[in-house]
Coordinates of C-alpha atoms and ligand atoms in Angstrom, one line a residue:
Chain A
M31 CA -8.3 25.7 57.4
L32 CA -8.8 21.9 57.1
Q33 CA -10.7 20.0 59.6
L34 CA -9.6 16.2 59.7
E35 CA -11.0 13.1 61.3
C36 CA -7.9 10.8 62.6
P37 CA -9.2 7.5 61.9
N38 CA -6.7 5.9 64.5
C39 CA -8.2 7.7 67.8
G40 CA -11.5 9.4 66.3
V41 CA -10.6 12.9 67.5
T42 CA -11.8 15.7 64.7
A43 CA -9.5 18.6 64.8
E44 CA -8.2 21.5 62.8
E45 CA -5.1 21.1 60.5
T46 CA -3.0 22.6 63.4
E47 CA -3.0 19.3 65.0
F48 CA -1.8 17.6 62.2
A49 CA 1.1 17.4 59.6
Q50 CA 0.9 16.3 55.9
G51 CA 3.5 13.6 54.9
G52 CA 3.4 13.8 51.3
E53 CA 1.8 11.6 48.5
A54 CA 0.1 8.2 49.7
H55 CA 0.0 4.8 48.0
L56 CA 3.7 4.9 46.6
T57 CA 4.9 1.6 45.7
R58 CA 7.8 0.6 47.8
R59 CA 9.7 -1.5 45.8
G60 CA 12.6 -3.9 46.9
P61 CA 16.4 -4.1 45.7
E62 CA 15.3 -5.5 42.6
A63 CA 13.9 -2.1 41.6
S64 CA 15.5 -0.5 38.3
E65 CA 16.8 3.0 38.7
Q66 CA 14.0 4.5 37.1
E67 CA 11.6 3.0 39.2
F68 CA 13.6 4.2 42.5
H69 CA 13.8 7.5 40.8
D70 CA 9.9 7.8 40.2
Y71 CA 9.4 6.5 43.7
L72 CA 11.5 9.4 45.0
F73 CA 11.0 12.3 42.7
A74 CA 7.8 11.9 40.2
K75 CA 5.2 13.5 42.0
E76 CA 1.6 13.5 41.3
N77 CA 0.7 16.7 42.6
P78 CA -2.8 16.8 41.1
R79 CA -5.0 19.7 40.7
G80 CA -7.9 18.0 41.8
V81 CA -8.6 14.6 43.9
H82 CA -5.4 13.7 45.8
F83 CA -4.5 10.8 48.1
E84 CA -1.8 12.0 51.0
R85 CA -0.3 10.8 54.2
W86 CA -0.8 12.9 57.4
R87 CA 0.2 12.2 60.8
H88 CA -1.9 13.2 64.1
V89 CA 1.3 15.1 65.5
N90 CA -0.1 16.9 68.2
G91 CA -2.5 14.1 69.1
C92 CA -2.1 10.2 69.1
G93 CA 0.9 10.5 66.9
K94 CA -0.1 8.0 64.4
W95 CA -0.2 8.2 60.6
F96 CA -3.4 8.0 58.3
H97 CA -4.4 8.5 54.8
V98 CA -6.7 11.4 53.7
A99 CA -8.7 12.0 50.3
R100 CA -8.8 15.7 49.5
C101 CA -9.4 17.6 46.5
T102 CA -6.5 20.4 46.2
A103 CA -8.7 22.6 44.0
T104 CA -11.6 23.4 46.4
L105 CA -10.0 21.8 49.7
E106 CA -13.0 19.4 50.1
I107 CA -12.3 16.4 51.8
F108 CA -13.8 13.3 50.8
G109 CA -12.7 11.1 53.8
T110 CA -9.9 9.7 56.0
Y111 CA -8.9 6.2 56.5
S112 CA -6.3 3.8 57.8
A113 CA -2.8 3.9 56.8
Q114 CA -2.7 0.1 56.8
T115 CA -3.9 -0.3 53.3
L116 CA -2.8 -0.4 49.6
E117 CA -5.7 1.5 47.9
P118 CA -8.4 3.7 49.2
P119 CA -11.5 1.8 50.5
R120 CA -14.2 1.3 48.0
E121 CA -16.7 3.6 49.8
I122 CA -14.4 6.7 49.7
R123 CA -13.8 5.9 45.9
D124 CA -17.4 5.7 45.3
R125 CA -18.0 9.0 47.2
I126 CA -15.4 10.8 45.1
S127 CA -16.7 9.1 41.7
K128 CA -20.3 10.7 42.6
K129 CA -18.6 14.3 43.1
R130 CA -16.0 14.0 40.5
P131 CA -17.0 11.9 37.6
G132 CA -14.1 10.7 35.8
W133 CA -11.5 11.2 38.2
S134 CA -8.3 9.1 38.0
W135 CA -5.0 8.2 40.2
R136 CA -2.2 6.1 38.9
E137 CA -2.8 2.6 38.9
F138 CA -6.3 2.2 40.8
A139 CA -8.1 4.9 38.9
Chain B
M14 CA 7.1 52.7 20.6
K15 CA 7.1 55.8 22.1
R16 CA 9.5 56.4 24.8
Y17 CA 8.5 57.4 28.4
S18 CA 10.4 60.2 30.0
A19 CA 9.7 63.5 31.8
F20 CA 9.5 65.2 28.8
A21 CA 6.9 62.8 27.5
I22 CA 4.6 63.8 30.7
A23 CA 5.0 67.2 30.2
R24 CA 3.9 66.9 26.5
E25 CA 0.9 64.9 27.4
A26 CA 0.0 67.3 30.1
L27 CA -0.5 69.9 27.5
R28 CA -2.6 67.9 25.4
H29 CA -4.7 66.5 27.9
H30 CA -3.2 63.2 28.0
T31 CA -4.5 62.1 24.5
G32 CA -1.4 61.0 22.9
W33 CA -0.5 57.8 25.2
E34 CA -0.6 54.7 23.3
R35 CA -1.4 51.0 24.3
A36 CA 1.7 49.6 26.1
W37 CA 1.2 46.3 24.0
T38 CA -0.8 45.2 21.5
S39 CA -3.2 42.3 22.2
P40 CA -3.4 40.5 18.7
E41 CA -5.3 37.3 17.7
P42 CA -3.0 34.4 18.0
R43 CA -1.8 33.3 15.0
Q44 CA -1.5 29.8 13.6
R45 CA 2.2 29.1 14.0
Y46 CA 5.3 30.8 15.9
D47 CA 8.9 29.9 16.2
V48 CA 8.8 29.9 20.0
V49 CA 5.8 29.8 22.2
I50 CA 5.9 30.5 25.8
I51 CA 3.3 29.1 28.2
G52 CA 2.7 31.6 31.2
G53 CA 2.7 35.2 31.1
G54 CA 4.6 35.8 34.7
G55 CA 7.6 37.4 35.0
H56 CA 9.8 34.6 34.0
G57 CA 7.9 33.8 30.7
L58 CA 7.8 37.6 29.7
A59 CA 11.8 37.9 30.5
T60 CA 12.5 34.7 28.7
A61 CA 10.7 36.2 25.5
Y62 CA 12.4 39.3 26.1
Y63 CA 15.9 38.1 26.2
L64 CA 15.0 35.7 23.0
G65 CA 14.5 38.8 21.3
K66 CA 17.5 41.0 22.8
N67 CA 20.0 38.4 22.7
F68 CA 19.1 36.0 19.9
G69 CA 17.0 38.2 17.6
I70 CA 14.1 35.6 17.6
T71 CA 11.0 37.7 17.5
N72 CA 8.5 35.4 16.0
V73 CA 7.4 34.5 19.7
A74 CA 3.9 34.3 21.6
V75 CA 3.7 34.5 25.0
L76 CA 0.2 32.7 26.0
E77 CA -1.2 33.7 29.5
K78 CA -4.4 32.1 30.7
G79 CA -5.6 34.9 32.9
W80 CA -3.9 38.4 32.7
I81 CA 0.0 38.8 32.5
G82 CA 1.3 39.0 36.1
G83 CA -1.8 37.5 37.7
G84 CA 0.0 34.7 39.0
N85 CA 3.0 34.7 41.6
T86 CA 4.8 37.7 40.0
G87 CA 1.8 39.9 41.0
R88 CA 1.4 38.3 44.4
N89 CA 5.2 38.6 45.8
T90 CA 6.8 40.8 48.4
T91 CA 9.2 42.0 46.0
I92 CA 12.4 41.1 47.9
I93 CA 15.6 40.9 45.5
R94 CA 18.9 39.6 47.0
S95 CA 21.5 37.1 46.0
N96 CA 23.3 35.8 49.3
Y97 CA 22.7 32.2 48.5
L98 CA 25.0 29.6 49.5
Q99 CA 25.7 27.1 46.8
D100 CA 27.6 28.5 43.4
P101 CA 25.1 27.8 40.6
S102 CA 22.4 29.8 42.7
A103 CA 24.8 32.8 43.5
A104 CA 25.6 33.1 39.7
I105 CA 21.8 32.8 38.8
Y106 CA 20.6 35.1 41.3
E107 CA 23.5 37.5 41.3
K108 CA 23.4 37.8 37.4
S109 CA 19.7 38.5 38.0
R110 CA 20.3 41.4 40.9
G111 CA 22.9 42.9 38.4
L112 CA 20.5 43.2 35.5
F113 CA 17.9 45.1 37.9
E114 CA 20.4 47.5 38.4
T115 CA 20.1 49.0 34.9
L116 CA 16.7 47.3 33.6
S117 CA 14.8 50.4 34.2
Q118 CA 16.8 52.0 31.6
D119 CA 17.1 49.0 29.4
I120 CA 13.4 48.5 28.9
N121 CA 12.6 52.2 29.4
F122 CA 10.0 51.5 32.4
N123 CA 10.5 52.3 35.9
L124 CA 10.9 49.3 37.8
M125 CA 11.2 51.2 41.1
F126 CA 14.3 49.0 41.9
S127 CA 15.2 50.0 45.4
P128 CA 18.8 48.4 46.5
R129 CA 17.7 49.5 50.3
G130 CA 19.7 46.7 51.5
V131 CA 18.3 43.3 53.1
M132 CA 19.6 41.6 56.3
M133 CA 18.8 38.1 57.6
L134 CA 18.7 38.0 61.1
A135 CA 20.7 35.2 63.1
Q136 CA 18.7 34.3 66.2
T137 CA 20.6 31.3 67.4
Q138 CA 23.9 30.1 67.3
H139 CA 23.2 27.6 64.5
E140 CA 22.4 30.7 62.4
V141 CA 25.2 32.9 63.4
R142 CA 27.6 29.9 62.0
G143 CA 25.3 29.3 58.8
Y144 CA 25.2 32.9 58.0
T145 CA 29.0 33.2 58.5
R146 CA 29.5 30.4 56.4
T147 CA 27.3 32.1 53.7
A148 CA 29.3 35.3 54.2
H149 CA 32.3 33.5 53.5
A150 CA 30.9 31.6 50.3
N151 CA 29.6 34.9 48.8
A152 CA 33.0 36.5 49.3
L153 CA 34.4 33.7 47.0
Q154 CA 31.4 33.9 44.6
G155 CA 31.8 37.8 44.2
V156 CA 28.5 38.7 46.0
D157 CA 28.7 41.5 48.4
T158 CA 27.6 40.4 51.7
E159 CA 28.9 40.8 55.2
F160 CA 28.2 39.4 58.5
I161 CA 27.3 42.2 61.1
G162 CA 26.8 42.3 64.9
P163 CA 23.8 43.2 66.8
Q164 CA 24.8 46.9 67.2
R165 CA 25.0 47.4 63.5
V166 CA 21.6 45.7 63.1
K167 CA 19.9 48.1 65.6
E168 CA 21.8 51.3 63.6
L169 CA 20.3 49.7 60.3
C170 CA 16.9 49.3 61.7
P171 CA 16.0 51.3 65.0
I172 CA 12.2 49.9 65.2
M173 CA 13.7 46.3 66.2
N174 CA 14.0 44.9 69.4
I175 CA 17.2 43.0 69.5
E176 CA 16.9 42.0 73.1
G177 CA 14.6 39.0 72.8
P178 CA 13.8 37.7 75.3
R179 CA 12.9 34.6 73.4
Y180 CA 15.5 35.0 70.4
P181 CA 17.9 38.0 70.9
V182 CA 19.4 39.1 67.7
L183 CA 23.0 37.9 67.6
G184 CA 23.8 39.5 64.3
A185 CA 22.7 39.4 60.6
L186 CA 23.7 38.6 57.1
W187 CA 23.8 41.8 55.5
Q188 CA 23.5 42.5 51.6
P189 CA 23.5 46.4 51.0
R190 CA 22.7 46.2 47.4
A191 CA 19.9 43.7 47.7
G192 CA 16.4 45.5 48.1
T193 CA 13.1 45.6 46.5
G194 CA 11.5 46.4 43.2
R195 CA 8.0 46.9 41.6
H196 CA 6.6 43.5 40.5
D197 CA 3.7 44.7 38.2
A198 CA 6.2 47.2 36.5
L199 CA 8.4 44.3 35.6
V200 CA 5.9 42.5 33.9
W201 CA 4.4 45.5 32.0
G202 CA 7.9 46.8 30.9
F203 CA 8.9 43.2 29.6
A204 CA 5.3 43.1 27.8
R205 CA 6.0 46.6 26.5
A206 CA 9.5 45.6 25.3
C207 CA 8.5 42.4 23.8
S208 CA 5.3 43.8 22.0
D209 CA 7.8 46.4 20.6
M210 CA 9.9 43.8 19.0
G211 CA 6.9 42.3 17.3
M212 CA 6.1 39.3 19.7
D213 CA 2.3 38.4 20.5
I214 CA 1.3 38.9 24.2
I215 CA -1.8 36.9 24.4
Q216 CA -4.1 37.1 27.4
N217 CA -7.1 35.1 28.3
C218 CA -5.3 32.1 26.7
E219 CA -5.2 28.9 28.4
V220 CA -3.2 25.9 27.2
T221 CA -5.0 22.8 27.4
G222 CA -3.0 20.3 25.9
I223 CA 0.5 20.0 24.2
H224 CA 1.1 18.2 20.8
S225 CA 4.0 16.2 19.8
E226 CA 5.2 14.2 16.7
D227 CA 8.1 11.5 16.8
G228 CA 9.0 12.7 20.4
E229 CA 9.0 16.5 19.3
V230 CA 6.8 19.0 20.4
S231 CA 4.7 20.3 17.6
G232 CA 2.5 22.7 19.2
V233 CA -0.5 23.5 21.8
S234 CA -4.4 23.2 21.9
T235 CA -5.6 26.6 23.7
T236 CA -8.9 28.1 24.4
R237 CA -8.2 30.2 21.5
G238 CA -7.6 27.5 19.2
D239 CA -4.4 25.3 18.0
I240 CA -1.1 27.0 17.9
A241 CA 2.1 25.3 16.3
C242 CA 5.6 26.0 17.2
D243 CA 8.9 24.9 16.8
K244 CA 10.1 25.2 20.2
L245 CA 8.1 25.5 23.6
G246 CA 9.0 27.1 27.0
I247 CA 6.7 25.9 29.9
V248 CA 7.0 28.8 32.7
V249 CA 3.9 28.3 34.7
A250 CA 5.0 28.2 38.4
G251 CA 2.5 26.6 40.4
H252 CA 0.7 24.9 37.7
S253 CA 4.0 23.2 36.4
G254 CA 2.6 19.7 37.1
R255 CA -0.3 19.9 35.2
L256 CA 1.5 21.2 32.2
A257 CA 3.9 18.4 32.6
E258 CA 1.4 16.1 32.6
M259 CA 0.1 17.2 29.2
A260 CA 3.6 16.9 28.0
G261 CA 4.0 13.4 29.3
F262 CA 6.1 13.6 32.2
R263 CA 6.0 14.3 36.0
L264 CA 8.2 16.5 38.3
P265 CA 9.6 16.5 41.1
I266 CA 7.6 19.5 42.6
E267 CA 4.8 19.9 45.0
S268 CA 2.3 23.1 44.6
V269 CA 1.4 24.7 48.0
A270 CA 0.0 28.1 49.2
L271 CA 2.1 30.9 50.3
Q272 CA 0.5 34.0 51.7
A273 CA 1.5 37.6 52.6
L274 CA -0.5 40.9 53.7
V275 CA 0.2 44.5 54.0
S276 CA -0.8 46.8 56.9
E277 CA -2.3 50.5 56.6
P278 CA 0.2 53.0 55.5
I279 CA 2.2 54.7 58.1
K280 CA 5.0 57.0 58.1
P281 CA 8.3 55.8 56.9
C282 CA 9.9 53.9 59.8
M283 CA 12.0 51.2 58.2
D284 CA 14.2 51.9 55.1
V285 CA 15.6 48.2 54.9
V286 CA 14.1 44.6 54.3
V287 CA 14.3 42.5 57.5
M288 CA 14.1 38.7 57.2
A289 CA 13.8 36.6 60.6
N290 CA 13.9 32.7 59.5
T291 CA 14.0 31.4 63.3
V292 CA 10.7 33.0 63.8
H293 CA 9.4 32.6 60.2
G294 CA 8.5 36.3 59.3
Y295 CA 9.9 39.0 57.2
M296 CA 8.8 42.5 56.6
S297 CA 9.8 45.7 54.6
Q298 CA 8.0 49.1 53.9
S299 CA 6.5 49.8 50.8
D300 CA 6.8 53.3 49.1
K301 CA 3.2 54.0 50.1
G302 CA 4.0 53.4 53.6
E303 CA 2.5 49.8 54.1
M304 CA 4.4 47.5 56.0
V305 CA 4.8 44.3 53.5
I306 CA 4.6 41.2 55.7
G307 CA 5.2 37.5 54.5
G308 CA 5.9 34.3 56.5
G309 CA 6.1 30.6 55.6
A310 CA 4.6 28.3 53.1
D311 CA 1.4 26.2 53.9
G312 CA 2.2 22.8 54.7
F313 CA -0.2 20.8 52.2
N314 CA -0.7 20.5 48.3
N315 CA -3.1 23.3 47.4
Y316 CA -4.0 25.3 44.2
T317 CA -6.8 27.6 45.7
Q318 CA -4.4 30.5 46.2
R319 CA -5.9 30.8 49.7
G320 CA -3.7 29.7 52.7
S321 CA -4.5 28.9 56.3
F322 CA -5.2 31.8 58.8
H323 CA -2.8 30.2 61.4
H324 CA -0.1 30.5 59.1
I325 CA -0.5 34.4 59.3
E326 CA -1.2 34.3 63.0
E327 CA 2.3 32.8 63.6
T328 CA 4.0 35.4 61.5
V329 CA 2.6 38.4 62.8
R330 CA 2.8 37.2 66.2
A331 CA 6.6 36.7 65.7
L332 CA 6.9 40.1 63.8
C333 CA 5.1 42.0 66.8
E334 CA 7.7 40.6 68.9
T335 CA 10.7 41.4 66.9
F336 CA 8.9 45.3 66.1
P337 CA 7.0 46.3 69.1
V338 CA 5.9 49.3 67.2
I339 CA 3.5 47.4 64.5
N340 CA 1.5 45.7 67.3
R341 CA -1.5 48.2 66.8
L342 CA -1.3 48.3 63.0
K343 CA -4.5 47.2 61.2
M344 CA -3.6 44.8 58.3
L345 CA -5.5 46.0 55.0
R346 CA -5.0 43.0 52.6
Q347 CA -4.0 39.5 52.7
W348 CA -3.5 36.9 49.6
G349 CA -2.2 33.7 48.5
G350 CA -0.2 32.4 45.6
I351 CA 0.6 28.9 44.5
V352 CA 4.2 28.2 44.7
D353 CA 6.2 25.2 43.2
M354 CA 8.2 23.5 45.5
T355 CA 11.2 21.3 44.8
G356 CA 12.9 19.1 47.4
D357 CA 16.1 21.0 47.6
R358 CA 14.4 24.4 47.2
S359 CA 16.1 25.3 43.9
P360 CA 14.6 26.0 40.6
I361 CA 14.6 23.7 37.5
L362 CA 15.7 25.2 34.1
S363 CA 15.7 22.1 31.7
K364 CA 15.3 20.3 28.8
T365 CA 12.7 17.8 29.2
P366 CA 11.6 14.2 28.0
L367 CA 9.9 15.9 25.1
G368 CA 12.1 17.3 22.3
N369 CA 12.3 20.9 22.1
C370 CA 9.8 21.4 25.1
F371 CA 11.8 23.1 27.7
I372 CA 10.9 23.9 31.4
N373 CA 11.6 26.8 33.9
C374 CA 9.8 26.1 37.4
G375 CA 10.5 25.4 40.7
W376 CA 11.2 28.8 41.9
G377 CA 8.9 28.1 44.9
T378 CA 8.8 31.0 47.4
G379 CA 11.7 33.2 46.0
G380 CA 11.8 33.4 42.3
W381 CA 10.7 37.1 42.0
K382 CA 14.2 38.2 42.3
A383 CA 15.3 35.9 39.8
T384 CA 13.2 36.7 37.1
P385 CA 15.7 38.6 34.6
G386 CA 18.5 36.4 35.4
S387 CA 16.0 33.4 34.8
G388 CA 14.7 34.6 31.5
W389 CA 18.7 35.5 30.3
G390 CA 19.7 32.0 31.1
F391 CA 16.5 30.1 30.1
A392 CA 16.1 32.0 26.6
E393 CA 20.0 30.8 26.1
L394 CA 19.0 27.2 26.9
M395 CA 15.9 27.3 24.5
V396 CA 18.2 28.6 21.6
R397 CA 21.6 27.0 22.3
G398 CA 20.7 23.8 24.3
Y399 CA 23.0 25.0 26.9
S400 CA 23.5 27.8 29.1
P401 CA 26.1 28.3 31.9
L402 CA 23.6 29.9 33.8
T403 CA 21.1 27.0 33.9
A404 CA 23.4 24.0 33.5
A405 CA 23.4 22.8 37.2
F406 CA 19.5 23.3 37.2
G407 CA 18.5 20.4 34.8
L408 CA 16.0 17.8 35.7
E409 CA 18.7 15.2 35.6
R410 CA 20.0 16.3 38.9
F411 CA 17.6 14.6 40.8
R412 CA 18.3 11.3 39.3
E413 CA 22.1 12.1 39.6
G414 CA 21.9 13.1 43.0
R415 CA 23.5 16.6 42.5
F416 CA 21.0 18.6 44.6
I417 CA 21.4 22.2 45.0
D418 CA 20.5 22.3 48.7
E419 CA 19.3 26.0 49.5
S420 CA 16.9 24.9 52.2
V421 CA 19.0 27.1 54.6
A422 CA 19.1 30.2 52.2
A423 CA 15.2 29.7 51.5
G424 CA 14.4 28.9 55.3
V425 CA 11.5 31.5 55.1
A426 CA 9.7 32.4 52.0
H427 CA 10.8 35.5 50.2
Ligands
FAD1054 C1 3.0 35.4 48.8 C2 4.2 35.3 48.0 C3 5.4 36.2 48.3 C4 6.6 36.0 47.6 N1 7.7 36.9 47.7 C5 8.8 36.6 47.1 C6 9.8 37.9 47.6 O1 9.8 38.8 48.2 N2 11.0 37.6 46.6 C7 11.1 36.8 45.5 O2 12.1 36.7 45.0 N3 10.3 35.9 45.2 C8 8.9 35.8 46.1 N4 7.9 34.9 45.8 C9 8.0 34.0 44.6 C10 7.7 34.5 43.4 O3 6.5 35.1 43.3 C11 7.6 33.6 42.2 O4 8.7 32.6 42.4 C12 7.9 34.2 40.9 O5 7.1 35.3 40.6 C13 7.4 33.1 39.8 O6 7.3 33.8 38.6 P1 6.9 32.8 37.4 O7 6.9 34.0 36.1 O8 7.7 31.7 37.1 O9 5.2 32.5 37.9 P2 3.7 33.3 37.7 O10 4.1 34.7 37.7 O11 3.0 32.7 38.7 O12 3.5 33.1 36.3 C14 2.9 31.8 35.7 C15 1.8 32.2 34.7 O13 1.2 31.1 33.9 C16 -0.2 31.2 33.9 N5 -0.5 29.9 33.7 C17 -0.7 28.9 34.3 N6 -1.3 27.8 33.9 C18 -1.3 28.1 32.6 C19 -1.9 27.6 31.4 N7 -2.4 26.2 31.2 N8 -1.9 28.2 30.1 C20 -1.5 29.7 30.1 N9 -1.0 30.2 31.2 C21 -1.1 29.4 32.4 C22 -0.6 31.8 35.1 O14 -1.8 32.3 34.7 C23 0.7 32.7 35.6 O15 0.4 34.0 35.2 C24 6.7 35.1 46.5 C25 5.6 34.3 46.1 C26 4.5 34.4 46.7 C27 3.2 33.9 46.3
ZN1055 ZN1 -5.2 10.5 66.3

């Protein structure tokens, strides 16, 4: 059972109040995207064993989306943050680096 | 290999069971094999078995990081059925169900295949229409199923409350030759048969890297040394993403936890398998008398083989309403497995961007039933580069938009 804090409304609650909405920080390309890029956007999943960045929605609360940094191998939560960002905040990345030296995630490793 | 039989039991009883031999050998890995299979679950071992049986390829190693069958194969609720909607699914699942009918004799190991019948309840009008359509599709595919009314449901499973009130039972999709089997036995039986053909079953051997030369696979690194091979099969279910990463590509797969639980054993009260997709629960009774219960998959990526309690709670709550007699049962054990979910809820049996490297995964919540059929098709794909059973399940279907949508048939995990 996960406990998450919604950065939009500040509520901390059990996972039953939230719903996961897949991988975060996908690049949404425009009409100029190649077929390969569009394929990767839709289907090439990170699905890591370890550090993961994902979208969650506070469905049974304020209804808004946010991001979670989480470890899929231990279920530890490194932090939650606004969905209005292209990269996880420095503070969260530093926290992860301290706990998981050498972790990486696509471009902003 | 000494054959198992009633006579063998009598003979061994007379000599204090001193004559049993090891079911399979545990050799040190050799430096090279024609084919290496990563993953000693049912699908990996079935692949090895049919490589030997159908194609005479026996210079094969199956590498398993833990113990064989310790993954999802040893964690599932053993339901076997083939009442899927799409033609490619019906073909591979029905092939598999058919193989189960005689597999115990073929590999001389009792799989306890029990075609006791499986029913999938329709509890909304939408489901009535959906399952009627499936029954028609199955008729065309040569899969023996039938849509039955509530009274027949009650006759087949008297402990069920068909009256509701929330979700009265309006009928069911009934497959009389579906049922259950013994998961561990399948793994042990295949391992024994493979070992007998001269293959190496190597446990406690984790693959940590995949080597290639000029775009072709050349071997693997493992915790027990490097092993070279001409062909590689990746058959690791929930860990497919990690092995794909080693081989240099990504997959349309998310790994999530799926849970199951069993009750204390009680007297026989239910001799069919019942699945209820609307309320998300299913149940059967094991030969030991335990009620075997499963439900939906958890909602986020997870590699811990541990699910969230509220999923179990939801499943049990729904089943208590459907089967009032079980509401005082104590639950004995609960566990989880990491299942490999694709977007269209159909598996991937495919060539990969790396030459001579093949992958068999994406069986998600419902691949136990497909084990022999999957091994049959995947072995053919690995040898000939093509199999009619697996052709529709290639990785390219995502790029080409040819999804095999089974989200209805797989609405509840099974
Ligand atoms: C709770 C639950 C209930 C289920 N109920 C049903 C059901 O009723 N009916 C049904 O049809 N299906 C069911 N399923 C699904 C079914 O169990 C799976 O689809 C099927 O068993 C997958 O078999 P497999 O051989 O592909 O995978 P596994 O049995 O998981 O085998 C993969 C093996 O690969 C090994 N491995 C992983 N990484 C490495 C590595 N790096 N090196 C070496 N080895 C590695 C693992 O240790 C594992 O043993 C259920 C699953 C679960 C979890
Ligand atoms: Zn909120």
